Structures are given as structure tokens and as C-alpha cells.
Amino acid sequence: HLLVLDVSEVSQEDFFQQLLGLGRPALVRGGAKEWLRSEIWNRGAVEQQLRNAIFDAGHIPYAGSFGGSSSGEMSGAEYLDWMQNFTETWWDRPDRPAPGYVFDGDLASSADGKWIRDAINEAPYVLRRSERIVDPTLQFSIGPSFSGAPIHFHGDAVNGCAVGRKRWFIFPPHQSFMSNKPVFRWYQQDYPRLVDSGLPPLECVQGEGDLVYIPHMWGHGVLNLGDSIAIAEEFVPVPRNA
């Protein structure tokens, strides 16, 4: 399983030396609590802010760029109403489409997303006011049970869970791959074979207020365990000799 630490065990210096410096993924229990202001990051408050936003809900994040299906533009009110009526009865029905998932890298920088910027304390504590990173990019996500991100990889990132729980599947760079298969289908169809092969991914369950760190080029997929709301931040480390 994944390295799991308590926030009291990981200072900012520990993060840069022992996690980022070594390319070691980890779950930090309580690591996002200072980042996400609890009076704003609750389901009711977030839903109120989202009702007038416009975004795509795809079966995978950025569905249009990766061969997935998308709802097209819809209002936050329409999506939230759909979420409220969503049922989990289709879990064993392969003919049902994957549940819609919002993963938006533009909302947080837009006028509609100003509340997101106001609802966080600068950055997660491990990155706050650090000159050792550049180009931080905020991303917002919301989705029901069984939605989430398929296996993929990118640069260094942290993810803070505000509402709900998320199950993570994490692969070292030499096992990383890009997939456009919805994560719940991957879990049904491909995950058992990986376990049987003796090469299962690292795993953890992220709860509210927890922080997950994913190093550069590590593959990962995320399966929402119930309704989930989260914020992620991708960033670029500054080389030590820069």
C-alpha cells in the first residue's frame, strides 16, 4: 500500500526532501485541512456557488481531448440536479454509460471560479510561499459514486479532498499508462488481472481533509466512493541548482 503519514509527521521541508525529492507518492492525513477553508468547503456551500457555473461533465476528465463522451456545456444547476437523482443501480450493467464527472482546469481561474480562489489558503501547506515551485495550476472536481479519473500521468501534483472519499490506484513510472476507459470499468475489468498477476498498483483511500501527493510521471486513477468534491494543484519543481 501507499505510504501514509499524519500531517504532524510531514513539515514542508520533509515534503521537499523525502517525498518530492525522492519521487515518492504519499497520502498525508489532514494535510489539506489548512488549505481548504472548512466553512466554505462543504457540500451545501459548494453547490450554492456552482449553480450558475458552466462546465462540461464527461465520462472522463477532458473527454473531448481523449476520445471520451461528454454532456457538452451544462449549468452547475443542471449537473447538481442530475447528481441528486443519480442512482448506483447500474454498477453491474455494462450497457450503462459512465457517470458524468466534472474536472475543470479553467473554472478556478475564471470569474465564475473566484469563490474557489477565495476558499483556499494560498496553497497546500507543503507548497505555501515556497520558491522551490513554479507554475501552480488549480483544478476543481466534483462527481458522484463511481465517477473519477482513468489511469493517466502528468507532472507533480497534490490533491485535497473537501467532500467524500476517493480510492486511488497509483503506478510507478515504468508501469504508467494513459487510458480513456472510465475508472469504474477499469476497476471491474482490468484491476482483478493486475492483482492476480502479482503487480497490483499502490492504493489508498483519501478522506475529507487528506492530501495526496503524486510525483512526476507516476500513473494514477481515482474512483469516487460516494459524492466527492476536491481541489488539485499541479506544479513544476525548481531544480536545486537553478
Short mmCIF file of C-alpha atoms in Angstrom, two decimals:
data_model
loop_
_atom_site.label_atom_id
_atom_site.label_comp_id
_atom_site.label_asym_id
_atom_site.label_seq_id
_atom_site.Cartn_x
_atom_site.Cartn_y
_atom_site.Cartn_z
CA HIS A 1 0.00 0.00 0.00
CA LEU A 2 0.90 3.64 -0.34
CA LEU A 3 2.99 5.49 2.23
CA VAL A 4 0.53 7.05 4.70
CA LEU A 5 1.64 9.82 7.06
CA ASP A 6 -0.07 12.15 9.50
CA VAL A 7 0.20 15.87 8.86
CA SER A 8 2.13 16.17 12.14
CA GLU A 9 4.86 13.97 10.63
CA VAL A 10 5.43 15.99 7.45
CA SER A 11 6.84 19.51 7.51
CA GLN A 12 7.30 21.48 4.31
CA GLU A 13 10.99 20.62 4.39
CA ASP A 14 10.15 16.94 4.86
CA PHE A 15 7.89 17.13 1.82
CA PHE A 16 10.60 18.57 -0.42
CA GLN A 17 13.35 16.29 0.88
CA GLN A 18 11.61 12.97 1.47
CA LEU A 19 8.63 12.97 -0.89
CA LEU A 20 9.17 15.30 -3.84
CA GLY A 21 12.96 14.95 -3.72
CA LEU A 22 12.74 11.16 -3.83
CA GLY A 23 9.75 10.97 -6.16
CA ARG A 24 7.75 9.15 -3.51
CA PRO A 25 3.91 9.31 -3.58
CA ALA A 26 2.11 9.60 -0.27
CA LEU A 27 -1.17 10.20 1.49
CA VAL A 28 -0.94 12.85 4.22
CA ARG A 29 -3.83 12.53 6.66
CA GLY A 30 -5.15 16.00 7.47
CA GLY A 31 -2.72 17.58 5.02
CA ALA A 32 -5.40 19.57 3.17
CA LYS A 33 -7.32 20.93 6.16
CA GLU A 34 -5.46 24.25 6.31
CA TRP A 35 -5.63 24.60 2.52
CA LEU A 36 -9.41 24.14 2.22
CA ARG A 37 -11.36 26.54 4.41
CA SER A 38 -13.87 24.25 6.09
CA GLU A 39 -16.63 26.87 6.39
CA ILE A 40 -16.73 27.10 2.57
CA TRP A 41 -15.72 23.59 1.54
CA ASN A 42 -18.87 21.74 2.45
CA ARG A 43 -21.38 20.28 0.05
CA GLY A 44 -24.11 22.84 0.63
CA ALA A 45 -21.85 25.88 0.22
CA VAL A 46 -20.09 24.48 -2.86
CA GLU A 47 -23.38 23.58 -4.54
CA GLN A 48 -24.69 27.09 -3.95
CA GLN A 49 -21.61 28.55 -5.64
CA LEU A 50 -21.77 26.14 -8.58
CA ARG A 51 -25.37 26.61 -9.63
CA ASN A 52 -24.58 29.39 -12.12
CA ALA A 53 -21.26 27.99 -13.37
CA ILE A 54 -20.95 26.48 -16.86
CA PHE A 55 -18.83 23.41 -17.50
CA ASP A 56 -18.59 20.02 -19.22
CA ALA A 57 -19.40 16.80 -17.41
CA GLY A 58 -17.59 13.98 -19.18
CA HIS A 59 -17.32 10.27 -18.59
CA ILE A 60 -13.62 11.01 -18.13
CA PRO A 61 -11.84 14.32 -17.47
CA TYR A 62 -11.21 16.39 -20.61
CA ALA A 63 -13.30 13.86 -22.52
CA GLY A 64 -13.20 15.79 -25.79
CA SER A 65 -9.40 15.62 -25.90
CA PHE A 66 -9.11 11.92 -25.08
CA GLY A 67 -11.82 10.23 -27.12
CA GLY A 68 -14.42 10.14 -24.37
CA SER A 69 -18.05 11.25 -24.37
CA SER A 70 -19.21 14.50 -22.84
CA SER A 71 -22.50 16.07 -21.91
CA GLY A 72 -21.47 19.30 -23.63
CA GLU A 73 -21.87 22.56 -21.81
CA MET A 74 -24.31 22.44 -18.92
CA SER A 75 -25.03 24.65 -15.96
CA GLY A 76 -24.00 23.76 -12.47
CA ALA A 77 -27.69 23.65 -11.53
CA GLU A 78 -28.38 21.04 -14.23
CA TYR A 79 -25.42 18.92 -13.17
CA LEU A 80 -26.27 19.11 -9.47
CA ASP A 81 -29.88 18.13 -10.18
CA TRP A 82 -28.58 15.14 -12.16
CA MET A 83 -26.27 14.18 -9.29
CA GLN A 84 -29.14 14.34 -6.83
CA ASN A 85 -31.17 11.90 -8.94
CA PHE A 86 -28.24 9.64 -9.75
CA THR A 87 -28.52 6.04 -8.58
CA GLU A 88 -25.91 3.33 -8.31
CA THR A 89 -28.12 0.55 -9.63
CA TRP A 90 -26.25 0.35 -12.93
CA TRP A 91 -22.97 -0.84 -11.37
CA ASP A 92 -23.33 -4.32 -12.89
CA ARG A 93 -24.89 -3.17 -16.16
CA PRO A 94 -22.20 -2.75 -18.83
CA ASP A 95 -24.68 -1.05 -21.18
CA ARG A 96 -24.94 1.97 -18.91
CA PRO A 97 -22.59 4.89 -19.63
CA ALA A 98 -20.09 6.02 -17.04
CA PRO A 99 -21.35 8.67 -14.63
CA GLY A 100 -20.63 12.27 -15.55
CA TYR A 101 -17.63 13.83 -13.83
CA VAL A 102 -16.54 17.45 -13.72
CA PHE A 103 -12.78 18.02 -13.70
CA ASP A 104 -12.14 21.63 -14.65
CA GLY A 105 -8.82 23.40 -15.02
CA ASP A 106 -10.37 26.68 -16.19
CA LEU A 107 -13.08 27.28 -13.59
CA ALA A 108 -10.69 28.22 -10.79
CA SER A 109 -9.10 30.98 -12.89
CA SER A 110 -12.38 32.35 -14.27
CA ALA A 111 -14.76 34.98 -12.90
CA ASP A 112 -17.24 32.19 -12.01
CA GLY A 113 -14.50 30.48 -10.01
CA LYS A 114 -13.41 33.42 -7.88
CA TRP A 115 -15.07 31.72 -4.92
CA ILE A 116 -12.62 28.82 -5.33
CA ARG A 117 -9.63 31.15 -5.07
CA ASP A 118 -11.26 32.81 -2.05
CA ALA A 119 -11.97 29.43 -0.45
CA ILE A 120 -8.37 28.27 -0.23
CA ASN A 121 -5.48 29.46 1.90
CA GLU A 122 -2.93 30.31 -0.79
CA ALA A 123 -1.66 26.79 -1.36
CA PRO A 124 -1.40 23.46 0.47
CA TYR A 125 0.94 23.86 3.42
CA VAL A 126 3.67 21.77 1.80
CA LEU A 127 3.91 24.27 -1.08
CA ARG A 128 2.88 27.54 0.60
CA ARG A 129 5.12 30.52 -0.19
CA SER A 130 7.82 28.22 -1.46
CA GLU A 131 10.31 29.45 -4.04
CA ARG A 132 11.01 25.86 -4.98
CA ILE A 133 7.98 25.53 -7.28
CA VAL A 134 6.65 27.47 -10.28
CA ASP A 135 3.56 27.43 -12.50
CA PRO A 136 0.98 26.18 -9.96
CA THR A 137 -2.33 25.34 -11.67
CA LEU A 138 -5.57 24.84 -9.73
CA GLN A 139 -8.14 22.24 -10.83
CA PHE A 140 -11.61 21.64 -9.42
CA SER A 141 -13.54 18.36 -9.48
CA ILE A 142 -16.97 17.11 -8.45
CA GLY A 143 -18.70 13.83 -9.17
CA PRO A 144 -20.91 11.05 -7.81
CA SER A 145 -20.11 7.48 -6.84
CA PHE A 146 -18.10 5.53 -9.42
CA SER A 147 -17.07 8.63 -11.33
CA GLY A 148 -13.42 9.67 -11.34
CA ALA A 149 -10.26 9.85 -13.40
CA PRO A 150 -8.96 6.95 -15.52
CA ILE A 151 -5.33 5.90 -15.29
CA HIS A 152 -3.08 8.70 -16.55
CA PHE A 153 0.12 10.55 -15.68
CA HIS A 154 1.49 14.09 -15.71
CA GLY A 155 3.80 16.33 -13.69
CA ASP A 156 3.94 16.71 -9.91
CA ALA A 157 0.57 17.33 -8.24
CA VAL A 158 -1.22 17.41 -4.93
CA ASN A 159 -4.91 16.69 -4.40
CA GLY A 160 -7.02 17.82 -1.46
CA CYS A 161 -10.36 16.13 -0.77
CA ALA A 162 -13.02 18.53 0.54
CA VAL A 163 -16.10 16.28 0.49
CA GLY A 164 -16.41 12.49 0.33
CA ARG A 165 -13.78 9.80 -0.19
CA LYS A 166 -11.60 8.74 -3.11
CA ARG A 167 -9.87 5.44 -3.82
CA TRP A 168 -6.50 5.90 -5.54
CA PHE A 169 -4.63 3.44 -7.76
CA ILE A 170 -1.00 4.50 -8.29
CA PHE A 171 1.65 3.09 -10.62
CA PRO A 172 5.42 3.78 -10.73
CA PRO A 173 6.66 5.44 -13.94
CA HIS A 174 7.75 2.19 -15.59
CA GLN A 175 4.19 0.85 -15.22
CA SER A 176 2.37 4.09 -16.05
CA PHE A 177 -0.03 4.28 -18.95
CA MET A 178 -2.72 6.53 -20.38
CA SER A 179 -6.26 5.20 -20.58
CA ASN A 180 -9.61 6.63 -21.64
CA LYS A 181 -11.54 3.75 -20.07
CA PRO A 182 -13.81 5.08 -17.28
CA VAL A 183 -12.19 4.17 -13.99
CA PHE A 184 -15.09 2.11 -12.66
CA ARG A 185 -14.98 -0.06 -15.80
CA TRP A 186 -11.21 -0.39 -15.45
CA TYR A 187 -11.73 -1.45 -11.85
CA GLN A 188 -14.29 -4.07 -12.89
CA GLN A 189 -12.43 -5.45 -15.89
CA ASP A 190 -8.68 -4.84 -15.53
CA TYR A 191 -7.89 -4.39 -11.86
CA PRO A 192 -8.53 -8.05 -10.92
CA ARG A 193 -5.99 -9.19 -13.53
CA LEU A 194 -3.34 -6.87 -12.11
CA VAL A 195 -3.92 -8.23 -8.64
CA ASP A 196 -3.73 -11.82 -9.92
CA SER A 197 -0.50 -11.01 -11.78
CA GLY A 198 1.25 -10.01 -8.57
CA LEU A 199 1.78 -6.45 -9.84
CA PRO A 200 -1.09 -4.51 -8.27
CA PRO A 201 -0.99 -0.73 -8.01
CA LEU A 202 -0.28 1.10 -4.79
CA GLU A 203 -3.57 2.05 -3.16
CA CYS A 204 -5.11 4.30 -0.56
CA VAL A 205 -8.47 5.79 0.38
CA GLN A 206 -8.39 9.56 0.73
CA GLY A 207 -10.88 11.11 3.13
CA GLU A 208 -12.03 14.65 3.76
CA GLY A 209 -9.11 16.93 4.60
CA ASP A 210 -6.49 14.47 3.34
CA LEU A 211 -3.77 15.37 0.84
CA VAL A 212 -2.39 13.01 -1.82
CA TYR A 213 0.94 13.74 -3.48
CA ILE A 214 1.60 12.24 -6.94
CA PRO A 215 5.16 12.64 -8.28
CA HIS A 216 6.10 13.46 -11.86
CA MET A 217 5.17 10.67 -14.33
CA TRP A 218 3.60 8.38 -11.74
CA GLY A 219 0.41 6.87 -13.15
CA HIS A 220 -2.77 7.16 -11.15
CA GLY A 221 -6.51 6.67 -11.36
CA VAL A 222 -9.16 7.83 -8.90
CA LEU A 223 -12.52 6.23 -8.11
CA ASN A 224 -15.03 8.30 -6.14
CA LEU A 225 -16.61 6.43 -3.24
CA GLY A 226 -19.80 8.45 -2.98
CA ASP A 227 -20.25 12.09 -3.94
CA SER A 228 -16.89 13.83 -3.96
CA ILE A 229 -15.56 17.39 -4.24
CA ALA A 230 -11.83 18.10 -4.49
CA ILE A 231 -9.15 20.59 -5.49
CA ALA A 232 -5.87 19.64 -7.17
CA GLU A 233 -2.78 21.68 -7.88
CA GLU A 234 -0.19 20.75 -10.47
CA PHE A 235 3.20 22.44 -10.23
CA VAL A 236 6.74 22.38 -11.55
CA PRO A 237 9.64 21.98 -9.07
CA VAL A 238 12.55 24.39 -9.48
CA PRO A 239 15.83 22.48 -10.00
CA ARG A 240 18.01 22.75 -6.90
CA ASN A 241 20.88 24.33 -8.86
CA ALA A 242 18.62 26.93 -10.54
#
